[in-house]
Structure formats: structure tokens, C-alpha cells
CSV table of C-alpha atoms and ligand atoms in Angstrom, one decimal:
chain,number,residue,atom,x,y,z
A,7,UNK,CA,-6.1,-22.8,-24.4
A,8,UNK,CA,-2.7,-20.3,-24.3
A,9,UNK,CA,-3.7,-16.7,-23.4
A,10,UNK,CA,-3.8,-15.0,-26.8
A,11,UNK,CA,-6.5,-17.6,-27.7
A,12,UNK,CA,-8.5,-17.1,-24.3
A,13,UNK,CA,-8.3,-13.4,-24.9
A,14,UNK,CA,-10.4,-13.9,-28.2
A,15,UNK,CA,-12.4,-16.8,-26.9
A,16,UNK,CA,-13.2,-17.0,-23.4
A,17,UNK,CA,-16.3,-16.2,-21.6
A,18,UNK,CA,-18.4,-16.3,-24.9
A,19,UNK,CA,-19.2,-19.2,-27.5
A,20,UNK,CA,-22.0,-18.7,-29.5
A,21,UNK,CA,-23.8,-21.8,-30.6
A,22,UNK,CA,-25.9,-22.3,-33.9
A,23,UNK,CA,-26.8,-19.2,-35.5
A,24,UNK,CA,-25.9,-16.8,-32.7
A,25,UNK,CA,-24.3,-13.6,-32.8
A,26,UNK,CA,-20.3,-14.2,-33.3
A,27,UNK,CA,-19.5,-11.1,-31.3
A,28,UNK,CA,-20.7,-11.3,-27.6
A,29,UNK,CA,-24.4,-9.1,-27.5
A,30,UNK,CA,-24.9,-5.9,-25.5
A,31,UNK,CA,-27.8,-7.0,-23.4
A,32,UNK,CA,-29.3,-3.6,-22.9
A,33,UNK,CA,-32.1,-4.3,-20.6
A,34,UNK,CA,-32.3,-3.3,-16.8
A,35,UNK,CA,-34.6,-6.4,-15.9
A,36,UNK,CA,-35.6,-10.0,-17.1
A,37,UNK,CA,-39.0,-11.5,-17.4
A,38,UNK,CA,-40.3,-14.5,-16.0
A,39,UNK,CA,-43.8,-16.8,-16.6
A,40,UNK,CA,-44.7,-16.5,-12.7
A,41,UNK,CA,-44.6,-15.0,-9.5
A,42,UNK,CA,-43.4,-18.4,-8.3
A,43,UNK,CA,-40.6,-18.3,-10.7
A,44,UNK,CA,-39.4,-14.7,-9.4
A,45,UNK,CA,-39.7,-15.6,-5.9
A,46,UNK,CA,-37.4,-18.7,-6.5
A,47,UNK,CA,-34.7,-16.6,-8.1
A,48,UNK,CA,-34.8,-14.2,-4.6
A,49,UNK,CA,-34.3,-17.3,-2.5
A,50,UNK,CA,-31.1,-18.2,-4.9
A,51,UNK,CA,-30.0,-15.2,-7.3
A,52,UNK,CA,-27.3,-17.2,-8.7
A,53,UNK,CA,-29.7,-19.4,-10.5
A,54,UNK,CA,-31.1,-16.9,-12.9
A,55,UNK,CA,-30.8,-12.9,-13.8
A,56,UNK,CA,-32.9,-10.9,-11.7
A,57,UNK,CA,-31.6,-7.1,-12.4
A,58,UNK,CA,-28.6,-5.6,-14.1
A,59,UNK,CA,-27.7,-3.6,-10.8
A,60,UNK,CA,-25.5,-6.7,-9.6
A,61,UNK,CA,-25.6,-9.1,-13.0
A,62,UNK,CA,-25.8,-8.7,-16.9
A,63,UNK,CA,-25.3,-11.2,-19.4
A,64,UNK,CA,-22.9,-9.2,-21.3
A,65,UNK,CA,-20.6,-8.2,-18.0
A,66,UNK,CA,-20.7,-11.9,-17.4
A,67,UNK,CA,-19.3,-13.1,-20.3
A,68,UNK,CA,-16.4,-10.6,-19.7
A,69,UNK,CA,-16.1,-11.7,-15.8
A,70,UNK,CA,-15.8,-15.3,-17.2
A,71,UNK,CA,-12.8,-14.5,-19.7
A,72,UNK,CA,-10.9,-12.5,-16.8
A,73,UNK,CA,-11.7,-15.5,-14.7
A,74,UNK,CA,-10.3,-17.8,-17.1
A,75,UNK,CA,-7.2,-15.6,-17.8
A,76,UNK,CA,-6.4,-15.5,-13.9
A,77,UNK,CA,-7.1,-19.0,-13.1
A,78,UNK,CA,-9.8,-18.1,-10.6
A,79,UNK,CA,-13.3,-20.0,-10.1
A,80,UNK,CA,-15.3,-16.7,-10.8
A,81,UNK,CA,-15.2,-12.8,-11.0
A,82,UNK,CA,-17.4,-9.7,-10.8
A,83,UNK,CA,-17.0,-6.7,-12.6
A,84,UNK,CA,-17.3,-3.4,-10.9
A,85,UNK,CA,-17.7,0.0,-12.3
A,86,UNK,CA,-14.3,1.5,-11.2
A,87,UNK,CA,-10.9,0.0,-10.1
A,88,UNK,CA,-11.4,1.7,-6.8
A,89,UNK,CA,-14.7,0.0,-6.0
A,90,UNK,CA,-13.2,-3.4,-6.6
A,91,UNK,CA,-10.5,-2.9,-3.9
A,92,UNK,CA,-13.2,-1.4,-1.6
A,93,UNK,CA,-15.5,-4.1,-2.3
A,94,UNK,CA,-12.8,-6.9,-2.0
A,95,UNK,CA,-11.7,-5.5,1.6
A,96,UNK,CA,-15.5,-5.1,2.9
A,97,UNK,CA,-16.5,-8.5,1.7
A,98,UNK,CA,-13.9,-9.5,4.5
A,99,UNK,CA,-13.7,-6.9,7.0
A,100,UNK,CA,-16.4,-5.1,9.1
A,101,UNK,CA,-16.4,-2.1,11.4
A,102,UNK,CA,-13.8,-3.3,14.2
A,103,UNK,CA,-11.6,-5.2,11.9
A,104,UNK,CA,-8.2,-4.3,10.7
A,105,UNK,CA,-6.4,-5.5,7.4
A,106,UNK,CA,-2.5,-5.3,6.0
A,107,UNK,CA,-1.3,-3.4,3.4
A,108,UNK,CA,2.0,-2.7,1.8
A,109,UNK,CA,2.5,1.0,1.7
A,110,UNK,CA,3.7,0.6,-2.1
A,111,UNK,CA,0.2,1.0,-3.5
A,112,UNK,CA,-1.7,3.3,-5.7
A,113,UNK,CA,-2.4,7.1,-4.3
A,114,UNK,CA,-6.3,6.5,-4.6
A,115,UNK,CA,-6.0,3.1,-3.2
A,116,UNK,CA,-3.9,4.5,0.1
A,117,UNK,CA,-6.5,7.3,0.6
A,118,UNK,CA,-9.2,4.7,0.6
A,119,UNK,CA,-7.6,2.8,3.1
A,120,UNK,CA,-6.2,5.4,5.2
A,121,UNK,CA,-8.8,7.6,5.3
A,122,UNK,CA,-12.1,6.4,3.9
A,123,UNK,CA,-11.9,2.9,5.3
A,124,UNK,CA,-11.2,4.4,8.8
A,125,UNK,CA,-14.3,6.1,9.0
A,126,UNK,CA,-16.0,2.7,8.6
A,127,UNK,CA,-14.2,1.7,11.4
A,128,UNK,CA,-11.8,-0.6,9.6
A,129,UNK,CA,-8.3,0.1,10.0
A,130,UNK,CA,-5.7,-0.5,7.9
A,131,UNK,CA,-2.1,-1.2,8.9
A,132,UNK,CA,0.4,-0.3,6.4
A,133,UNK,CA,4.0,-2.2,6.3
A,134,UNK,CA,6.7,-1.8,4.0
A,135,UNK,CA,7.0,-3.7,1.0
A,136,UNK,CA,10.5,-4.8,1.7
A,137,UNK,CA,10.3,-5.3,5.8
A,138,UNK,CA,11.2,-8.5,7.1
A,139,UNK,CA,9.0,-11.4,7.7
A,140,UNK,CA,9.2,-10.8,11.3
A,141,UNK,CA,8.3,-7.3,11.0
A,142,UNK,CA,5.5,-7.9,9.1
A,143,UNK,CA,4.2,-11.0,11.6
A,144,UNK,CA,4.5,-8.2,14.2
A,145,UNK,CA,2.0,-6.0,12.0
A,146,UNK,CA,-0.9,-8.5,12.7
A,147,UNK,CA,-3.6,-8.0,15.4
A,148,UNK,CA,-6.2,-10.5,16.6
A,149,UNK,CA,-8.9,-8.6,14.3
A,150,UNK,CA,-6.6,-8.6,11.2
A,151,UNK,CA,-8.4,-10.2,8.5
A,152,UNK,CA,-6.9,-9.9,5.2
A,153,UNK,CA,-3.5,-8.6,3.7
A,154,UNK,CA,-3.2,-6.4,0.6
A,155,UNK,CA,-0.2,-5.7,-2.3
A,156,UNK,CA,0.1,-4.4,-5.9
A,157,UNK,CA,2.1,-7.1,-8.0
A,158,UNK,CA,3.9,-4.0,-9.4
A,159,UNK,CA,3.1,-0.7,-7.6
A,160,UNK,CA,1.9,2.5,-9.3
A,161,UNK,CA,4.0,4.6,-9.5
A,162,UNK,CA,6.8,3.0,-7.2
A,163,UNK,CA,7.1,0.3,-9.6
A,164,UNK,CA,8.4,-2.0,-6.8
A,165,UNK,CA,7.7,-5.6,-7.5
A,166,UNK,CA,5.6,-7.0,-4.5
A,167,UNK,CA,6.8,-10.6,-3.3
A,168,UNK,CA,3.2,-12.5,-3.8
A,169,UNK,CA,4.6,-15.9,-2.4
A,170,UNK,CA,6.1,-14.5,0.8
A,171,UNK,CA,3.0,-12.4,1.7
A,172,UNK,CA,1.0,-15.2,0.9
A,173,UNK,CA,2.7,-17.6,3.2
A,174,UNK,CA,2.8,-15.3,6.0
A,175,UNK,CA,-1.1,-14.4,5.5
A,176,UNK,CA,-1.8,-18.2,5.5
A,177,UNK,CA,0.2,-18.7,8.4
A,178,UNK,CA,-2.3,-16.0,10.1
A,179,UNK,CA,-5.3,-17.8,8.6
A,180,UNK,CA,-6.1,-14.8,6.4
A,181,UNK,CA,-6.4,-14.3,2.6
A,182,UNK,CA,-3.9,-12.1,0.5
A,183,UNK,CA,-5.5,-9.9,-2.2
A,184,UNK,CA,-3.1,-8.7,-4.8
A,185,UNK,CA,-4.1,-5.5,-6.9
A,186,UNK,CA,-2.6,-7.0,-10.3
A,187,UNK,CA,-3.3,-4.0,-12.8
A,188,UNK,CA,0.1,-3.1,-13.9
A,189,UNK,CA,0.9,-6.6,-14.7
A,190,UNK,CA,-2.4,-8.1,-15.9
A,191,UNK,CA,-2.8,-11.8,-16.2
A,192,UNK,CA,-0.8,-11.9,-19.2
A,193,UNK,CA,2.5,-10.9,-17.3
A,194,UNK,CA,1.7,-12.7,-14.1
A,195,UNK,CA,-0.9,-14.9,-12.5
A,196,UNK,CA,-1.1,-14.4,-8.6
A,197,UNK,CA,-2.8,-17.3,-7.9
A,198,UNK,CA,0.2,-19.4,-9.0
A,199,UNK,CA,1.9,-17.8,-6.0
A,200,UNK,CA,-0.4,-18.2,-3.4
A,201,UNK,CA,-2.8,-15.3,-3.9
A,202,UNK,CA,-6.1,-15.7,-2.9
A,203,UNK,CA,-8.0,-12.7,-4.6
A,204,UNK,CA,-7.3,-10.8,-7.3
A,205,UNK,CA,-8.4,-7.3,-8.0
A,206,UNK,CA,-7.7,-5.0,-11.1
A,207,UNK,CA,-8.5,-1.6,-12.6
A,208,UNK,CA,-9.8,-2.5,-16.1
A,209,UNK,CA,-9.5,1.1,-16.9
A,210,UNK,CA,-5.6,0.7,-17.7
A,211,UNK,CA,-3.8,-2.2,-19.8
A,212,UNK,CA,-7.0,-4.3,-19.9
A,213,UNK,CA,-9.1,-1.9,-21.7
A,214,UNK,CA,-6.2,-0.3,-23.1
A,215,UNK,CA,-7.9,2.4,-25.3
A,216,UNK,CA,-8.6,4.7,-22.3
A,217,UNK,CA,-12.6,4.7,-23.2
A,218,UNK,CA,-13.9,3.6,-20.0
A,219,UNK,CA,-13.0,3.2,-16.4
A,220,UNK,CA,-13.9,-0.2,-14.8
A,221,UNK,CA,-12.7,-2.8,-12.1
A,222,UNK,CA,-13.1,-6.6,-11.6
A,223,UNK,CA,-12.6,-8.8,-8.6
A,224,UNK,CA,-11.4,-12.7,-8.9
A,225,UNK,CA,-11.5,-15.7,-6.7
A,226,UNK,CA,-9.2,-18.1,-6.7
A,227,UNK,CA,-12.0,-20.1,-4.8
A,228,UNK,CA,-8.9,-21.6,-2.8
A,229,UNK,CA,-9.0,-19.9,0.7
A,230,UNK,CA,-10.5,-21.9,3.3
A,231,UNK,CA,-13.2,-19.3,4.9
A,232,UNK,CA,-14.4,-22.1,7.5
A,233,UNK,CA,-11.1,-21.7,9.7
A,234,UNK,CA,-13.3,-19.9,12.3
A,235,UNK,CA,-12.2,-16.3,11.4
A,236,UNK,CA,-14.8,-15.6,9.1
A,237,UNK,CA,-18.6,-15.9,10.7
A,238,UNK,CA,-20.2,-13.8,7.9
A,239,UNK,CA,-19.2,-16.6,5.3
A,240,UNK,CA,-20.4,-19.5,7.3
A,241,UNK,CA,-23.0,-18.3,9.3
A,242,UNK,CA,-26.6,-18.2,7.9
A,243,UNK,CA,-26.9,-14.6,6.1
A,244,UNK,CA,-30.4,-13.0,7.2
A,245,UNK,CA,-30.8,-11.3,4.0
A,246,UNK,CA,-31.3,-14.8,2.0
A,247,UNK,CA,-33.4,-16.7,4.3
A,248,UNK,CA,-30.9,-18.6,6.3
A,249,UNK,CA,-28.3,-19.0,3.4
A,250,UNK,CA,-24.7,-19.7,4.3
A,251,UNK,CA,-22.2,-19.0,1.6
A,252,UNK,CA,-19.4,-21.6,2.2
A,253,UNK,CA,-22.3,-24.2,2.6
A,254,UNK,CA,-24.1,-23.4,-0.5
A,255,UNK,CA,-21.3,-22.2,-3.0
A,256,UNK,CA,-18.3,-23.9,-1.5
A,257,UNK,CA,-15.1,-22.4,-3.5
A,258,UNK,CA,-17.4,-19.9,-5.1
A,259,UNK,CA,-18.3,-18.5,-1.4
A,260,UNK,CA,-16.2,-15.2,-1.8
A,261,UNK,CA,-17.1,-14.1,-5.1
A,262,UNK,CA,-21.1,-14.7,-4.8
A,263,UNK,CA,-21.0,-13.0,-1.1
A,264,UNK,CA,-19.5,-10.0,-3.0
A,265,UNK,CA,-22.4,-10.0,-5.5
A,266,UNK,CA,-25.3,-11.0,-3.4
A,267,UNK,CA,-24.4,-8.7,-0.6
A,268,UNK,CA,-22.5,-6.0,-1.5
A,269,UNK,CA,-23.3,-5.4,-5.1
A,270,UNK,CA,-26.8,-5.7,-4.7
A,271,UNK,CA,-26.9,-3.4,-2.0
A,272,UNK,CA,-24.2,-0.8,-3.4
A,273,UNK,CA,-24.8,-1.0,-7.3
A,274,UNK,CA,-21.3,-0.2,-8.7
A,275,UNK,CA,-21.9,-2.4,-11.4
A,276,UNK,CA,-20.8,-1.8,-15.0
A,277,UNK,CA,-23.4,-1.2,-17.7
A,278,UNK,CA,-23.4,-3.6,-20.3
A,279,UNK,CA,-22.0,-1.1,-23.0
A,280,UNK,CA,-18.9,-0.7,-21.0
A,281,UNK,CA,-18.3,-4.3,-20.7
A,282,UNK,CA,-18.6,-4.4,-24.4
A,283,UNK,CA,-16.0,-1.8,-24.5
A,284,UNK,CA,-13.7,-4.0,-22.3
A,285,UNK,CA,-14.1,-6.9,-24.3
A,286,UNK,CA,-12.5,-5.4,-27.5
A,287,UNK,CA,-9.3,-4.4,-25.2
A,288,UNK,CA,-9.1,-7.9,-23.5
A,289,UNK,CA,-9.1,-9.3,-27.2
A,290,UNK,CA,-5.7,-7.8,-28.2
A,291,UNK,CA,-4.5,-7.8,-24.5
A,292,UNK,CA,-1.8,-10.7,-24.7
A,293,UNK,CA,-0.3,-9.0,-28.0
A,294,UNK,CA,-0.4,-5.5,-26.5
A,295,UNK,CA,1.3,-6.3,-23.6
A,296,UNK,CA,4.2,-7.9,-25.2
A,297,UNK,CA,5.0,-4.8,-27.3
A,298,UNK,CA,4.2,-2.4,-24.4
A,299,UNK,CA,7.3,-4.7,-22.5
A,300,UNK,CA,9.5,-4.3,-25.8
A,301,UNK,CA,9.1,-0.4,-26.0
A,302,UNK,CA,9.2,0.2,-22.4
A,303,UNK,CA,12.6,-1.6,-22.1
A,304,UNK,CA,13.8,0.0,-24.9
A,305,UNK,CA,13.1,3.5,-23.3
A,306,UNK,CA,14.0,2.6,-19.7
A,307,UNK,CA,17.4,2.1,-21.4
A,308,UNK,CA,17.7,5.2,-23.1
A,309,UNK,CA,16.8,7.1,-20.0
A,310,UNK,CA,19.5,5.6,-18.1
A,311,UNK,CA,22.1,6.7,-20.2
A,312,UNK,CA,21.2,10.5,-19.8
A,313,UNK,CA,23.2,12.8,-17.5
A,314,UNK,CA,20.1,14.6,-16.9
A,315,UNK,CA,18.2,11.7,-14.7
A,316,UNK,CA,19.3,10.8,-11.4
A,317,UNK,CA,17.6,7.6,-11.5
A,318,UNK,CA,15.3,5.0,-13.7
A,319,UNK,CA,13.2,2.8,-12.0
A,320,UNK,CA,11.9,-0.2,-14.4
A,321,UNK,CA,11.7,-3.6,-13.0
A,322,UNK,CA,13.0,-5.2,-15.6
A,323,UNK,CA,16.5,-3.3,-15.6
A,324,UNK,CA,19.1,-5.2,-14.2
A,325,UNK,CA,20.1,-2.9,-11.6
A,326,UNK,CA,16.4,-2.2,-10.2
A,327,UNK,CA,15.9,-3.0,-6.8
A,328,UNK,CA,12.9,-5.3,-7.8
A,329,UNK,CA,14.8,-7.1,-10.6
A,330,UNK,CA,15.0,-10.4,-9.0
A,331,UNK,CA,11.3,-10.5,-8.0
A,332,UNK,CA,10.4,-9.1,-11.3
A,333,UNK,CA,12.2,-12.4,-12.8
A,334,UNK,CA,10.8,-14.4,-10.3
A,335,UNK,CA,6.9,-13.2,-10.8
A,336,UNK,CA,6.5,-11.5,-14.2
A,337,UNK,CA,6.8,-12.6,-17.9
A,338,UNK,CA,8.0,-8.7,-18.9
A,339,UNK,CA,8.4,-5.5,-16.9
A,340,UNK,CA,5.1,-4.0,-18.1
A,341,UNK,CA,4.6,-0.4,-19.9
A,342,UNK,CA,5.4,2.1,-17.0
A,343,UNK,CA,8.7,3.8,-16.3
A,344,UNK,CA,9.5,5.7,-13.4
A,345,UNK,CA,12.2,8.2,-13.2
A,346,UNK,CA,13.8,11.1,-11.1
A,347,UNK,CA,15.1,14.0,-12.8
A,348,UNK,CA,17.8,15.7,-11.4
A,349,UNK,CA,16.8,19.5,-9.9
A,350,UNK,CA,13.5,18.1,-8.4
A,351,UNK,CA,10.2,19.0,-8.6
A,352,UNK,CA,10.5,22.2,-10.8
A,353,UNK,CA,12.9,20.8,-13.6
A,354,UNK,CA,10.3,17.7,-13.7
A,355,UNK,CA,7.6,20.2,-14.7
A,356,UNK,CA,9.4,22.0,-17.1
A,357,UNK,CA,10.2,18.5,-18.9
A,358,UNK,CA,7.0,17.3,-18.9
A,359,UNK,CA,5.8,20.4,-20.4
A,360,UNK,CA,8.3,20.5,-23.1
A,361,UNK,CA,7.0,17.0,-24.5
A,362,UNK,CA,4.8,17.0,-27.6
A,363,UNK,CA,3.7,13.2,-28.6
A,364,UNK,CA,3.4,12.2,-24.7
A,365,UNK,CA,0.4,13.7,-23.3
A,366,UNK,CA,0.1,15.2,-19.8
A,367,UNK,CA,-2.9,13.3,-18.4
A,368,UNK,CA,-4.1,11.6,-15.8
A,369,UNK,CA,-4.0,8.3,-16.6
A,370,UNK,CA,-1.5,5.4,-17.2
A,371,UNK,CA,-1.4,2.1,-19.4
A,372,UNK,CA,-3.1,3.7,-22.1
A,373,UNK,CA,-2.3,2.9,-25.7
A,374,UNK,CA,-0.9,6.2,-26.6
A,375,UNK,CA,2.2,7.0,-24.5
A,376,UNK,CA,1.2,9.9,-21.5
A,377,UNK,CA,3.3,11.3,-18.6
A,378,UNK,CA,2.2,12.0,-15.1
A,379,UNK,CA,4.2,13.9,-12.4
A,380,UNK,CA,2.7,12.0,-9.0
A,381,UNK,CA,3.8,14.6,-6.4
A,382,UNK,CA,1.7,17.2,-8.0
A,383,UNK,CA,-1.0,15.4,-9.5
A,384,UNK,CA,-2.1,11.7,-8.1
A,385,UNK,CA,-0.5,11.7,-4.9
A,386,UNK,CA,-1.3,15.8,-4.0
A,387,UNK,CA,-3.1,14.7,-0.9
A,388,UNK,CA,-0.1,12.7,0.6
A,389,UNK,CA,2.3,14.6,3.5
A,390,UNK,CA,5.8,14.6,2.3
A,391,UNK,CA,6.2,11.6,5.1
A,392,UNK,CA,3.4,9.5,3.2
A,393,UNK,CA,5.0,10.3,0.0
A,394,UNK,CA,8.1,8.9,1.0
A,395,UNK,CA,6.7,5.5,2.5
A,396,UNK,CA,5.0,5.1,-1.1
A,397,UNK,CA,8.3,5.5,-2.8
A,398,UNK,CA,7.7,9.2,-4.4
A,399,UNK,CA,10.4,12.0,-4.9
A,400,UNK,CA,9.3,15.4,-6.2
A,401,UNK,CA,11.4,14.8,-9.3
A,402,UNK,CA,9.6,11.7,-10.3
A,403,UNK,CA,8.1,11.2,-13.5
A,404,UNK,CA,5.7,8.2,-14.3
A,405,UNK,CA,6.0,7.6,-17.6
A,406,UNK,CA,3.5,5.1,-19.3
A,407,UNK,CA,5.3,4.3,-22.4
A,408,UNK,CA,2.6,3.5,-25.4
A,409,UNK,CA,2.4,1.6,-28.9
A,410,UNK,CA,3.5,4.4,-30.7
A,411,UNK,CA,7.1,3.6,-32.9
A,412,UNK,CA,9.6,3.5,-30.3
A,413,UNK,CA,11.9,5.7,-32.5
A,414,UNK,CA,9.2,8.2,-32.1
A,415,UNK,CA,9.1,8.5,-28.4
A,416,UNK,CA,12.6,8.4,-28.0
A,417,UNK,CA,12.7,11.5,-30.4
A,418,UNK,CA,10.1,13.0,-28.1
A,419,UNK,CA,12.0,12.2,-24.7
A,420,UNK,CA,15.6,13.7,-26.6
A,421,UNK,CA,13.7,17.1,-27.2
A,422,UNK,CA,12.6,17.6,-23.9
A,423,UNK,CA,15.2,16.7,-22.1
A,424,UNK,CA,17.3,18.9,-24.2
A,425,UNK,CA,14.7,21.8,-23.0
A,426,UNK,CA,15.8,21.5,-19.6
A,427,UNK,CA,18.9,23.0,-20.4
B,1,PLP,C1,-5.9,3.1,-11.3
B,1,PLP,C2,-5.6,2.2,-10.5
B,1,PLP,C3,-6.2,1.8,-9.4
B,1,PLP,C4,-7.8,2.4,-9.3
B,1,PLP,O1,-8.8,2.3,-10.7
B,1,PLP,P1,-10.2,3.1,-11.2
B,1,PLP,O2,-10.2,2.2,-12.4
B,1,PLP,O3,-9.3,4.4,-11.6
B,1,PLP,O4,-10.7,3.5,-9.9
B,1,PLP,C5,-6.3,0.9,-8.7
B,1,PLP,N1,-5.3,0.2,-8.6
B,1,PLP,C6,-4.1,0.6,-9.4
B,1,PLP,C7,-2.8,-0.1,-9.5
B,1,PLP,C8,-4.4,1.6,-10.7
B,1,PLP,O5,-3.3,1.8,-11.5
């Protein structure tokens, strides 16, 4: 099946007389005939359903669809993108471990890695996305357990060199985790370039309609957890009477461990109803992504011509710093454009307030055009140095192109640009 078809059919194929649309199983729990039956499920929770804190049939149908789109062996949905990034790391790193992340990442993820995980005793070592192989290698420590990057960084819009980072991670015996939120599996399939784990904020393009927050972790099944660095995967888990994830589950070790340990204990699992809504977004993801790319390309070229704009950052523009990487990894530039208004922070705010069609909101990748000022909103908590490292300037505007007629989006931009003088 092609992606357009997978978006509609993967994860749920009804049998004779079953509902055409994936049903919402609105139940916290599942019934068994005997105590022995329930006991057997506790010994191996992958065999059947126990409790909707960590598995539910509606959510699992959507997990299968996303795993199929990414080309992975399994997926686990989470109640937010933040929960997905948190669990993707905690499934590998414990207190006393470190991991490497590029600094061009989403502000919320940056804070999670730099501040909150530090309190858990997990150190994040930041490297620049364009650092040399030698500089990246020098960042590794004996306790380093993973490498992390974003396919298209939010909001810096640098493209992550997945294959290069995968090679360096693998040389050091650790997996590469890629946040594929902005590209979606329609524009990039990170597993094809050597990534081992993919995470998403499904709140963005996957949902697409800004109706519910969610996340997902996808496992490629390709990483060898038996290289001596990951005893948590190979040794017996005392909470499951001596089960070893790699021995019992082979290629599914990572994603089942995430569900059986972390989701069981933390419980950041989406409700069945949220998964149902996410599925409605996924059904049109492939056709929507094509239109986002087309509209954003037109807008980026328009902005490039304005003398009020210092710089337009959009990976699909020929002169963009990431264009060569974009051509290698992506099928399109996606729908988000960052640009720097001449005159800095105050002029940027004035411009934003003059927009009418584009709404000022803390969101991105909505079906409607929306706009955000990172320096005073999402990245407010960062120091000036951290802002610079994350690729953000005071005059930077993050413009998320929606699916309105592109002529209407351009007219709105024209009006707001003339308002700044
Ligand atoms: C929004 C976002 C997140 C966080 O996801 P939430 O669903 O808001 O928790 C993580 N990564 C990227 C790239 C994002 O854009």
C-alpha cells in the first residue's frame, strides 16, 4: 500500500458485519472468565488487554496505523508529544546516564532535557546540528546511551542529518531517536536512514485540526539491545517474575518495555476518544501534507521578495542552509516558515498584531494559518545564549501556513507588512 492508502486502511480492517469505522471502546477494563485467566494476563500483558491505563483497542488500532506509516514494528501512543519524548528517553536512560541531543529542538523538549531530566540524574549533552563528526564524537561519555534530533527543528527549521548522526550513534553502540513531528512519515521516514526510534507530537500535522494533544513513540525494531550497554533490556525484570525483554520479545523489546514498565507505572495513555479523533486527522494526512508544502512554498517565495524581511528560513528554498539536507531526506518542506523581520522584537510583535486571517496562538501545524513569536512565547524561558543556540532571533516569527486559499494568506501578509510602515 502507498501512504495515501495506509492513512485510510492501516490498523483497522473490519471483518464481516463489523463497524466500517474504528469503534471507540470507551471502557477502562476488560472481563475474564476466571482468576487464572486474569493471572495469565499479568504474567504477560502483551497477550491480552488488562486496563486502559496502558492499552486500549481504539488506541491500539491507531498505534498500528502509525507504525505502518513509519515502517516500524510497533508504536505506543502517549497523552502528549512531551510524554512521548520523556518516555522515549526514560526507556533507555536511568539516573547516572547521559544522552546527546542537538540543540536545534522544540523549546519544550529543550527544557525537558536541560532542566527536568537533570533533576532525575540524567544528563543531556547538547551539540550543534551542524557540528563536525569529530565534535559530536567528543561529546560521548562512557555513560552515554542515546542520541536525539528533530527531522525539521521547531522553530529553527534546520534539517537534521539523520544518516550521519545514526552512523555516529551506532559506532558508539547507542540508538538514534528522531522527533519526526514537522515532517510526518509522509515527508520523511527516518528508519530508512538508520534512525532506531521515532517520536511525534501528534498534536501537530497528524491530528491537523487542533482538537487534541497527543504523542507517539515508534520502534524500528532494528537496534541491537544485546550489545552489553542495556542491561535493563536483557536482564530479568523483577516486576514481571523474571522476564527479559530481548529474550521474550526480540524485535519488539523496546516498544513493549516502554508499555509494560513506563506506561504501566506513569499512565500517560490517551483516551479512546482522543485516539478516534487523531485517526480522523491521519486519514487525510497524506493529501493534506502535499497542500501544506505547496502553500508554504508560495508563501516563502513571496516573503523572500519583501524588503521588510531580513531572512526567510524554509528548508525547501534553494538558498536555505538546510536545502541540501532537505532534498536528501524530505519529499517537501512542510508547512512552517520562520522569518526574521527587520527591526527586531518590537517590529515583529507589531507585524503579528496586524495579521487578521492568521491567528496568534500557541500552536503550529494547524489546518488554519497561525503565527507565533518564539522569543516572547514558546522560548520565553531561555536565556539569550540558549536562544541563539536554538537558532532563534528576537525578530523571528514562526508562520504556520494553513490550507486556506494561498491568495488569501498572501493578502493577509501584505496588509500586515504594510502596517509596519
Ligand atoms: C509540539 C512539539 C512537541 C511537544 O508536543 P506536545 O504534543 O505539545 O506535548 C515536541 N516536538 C515537537 C517538534 C513539537 O513541535
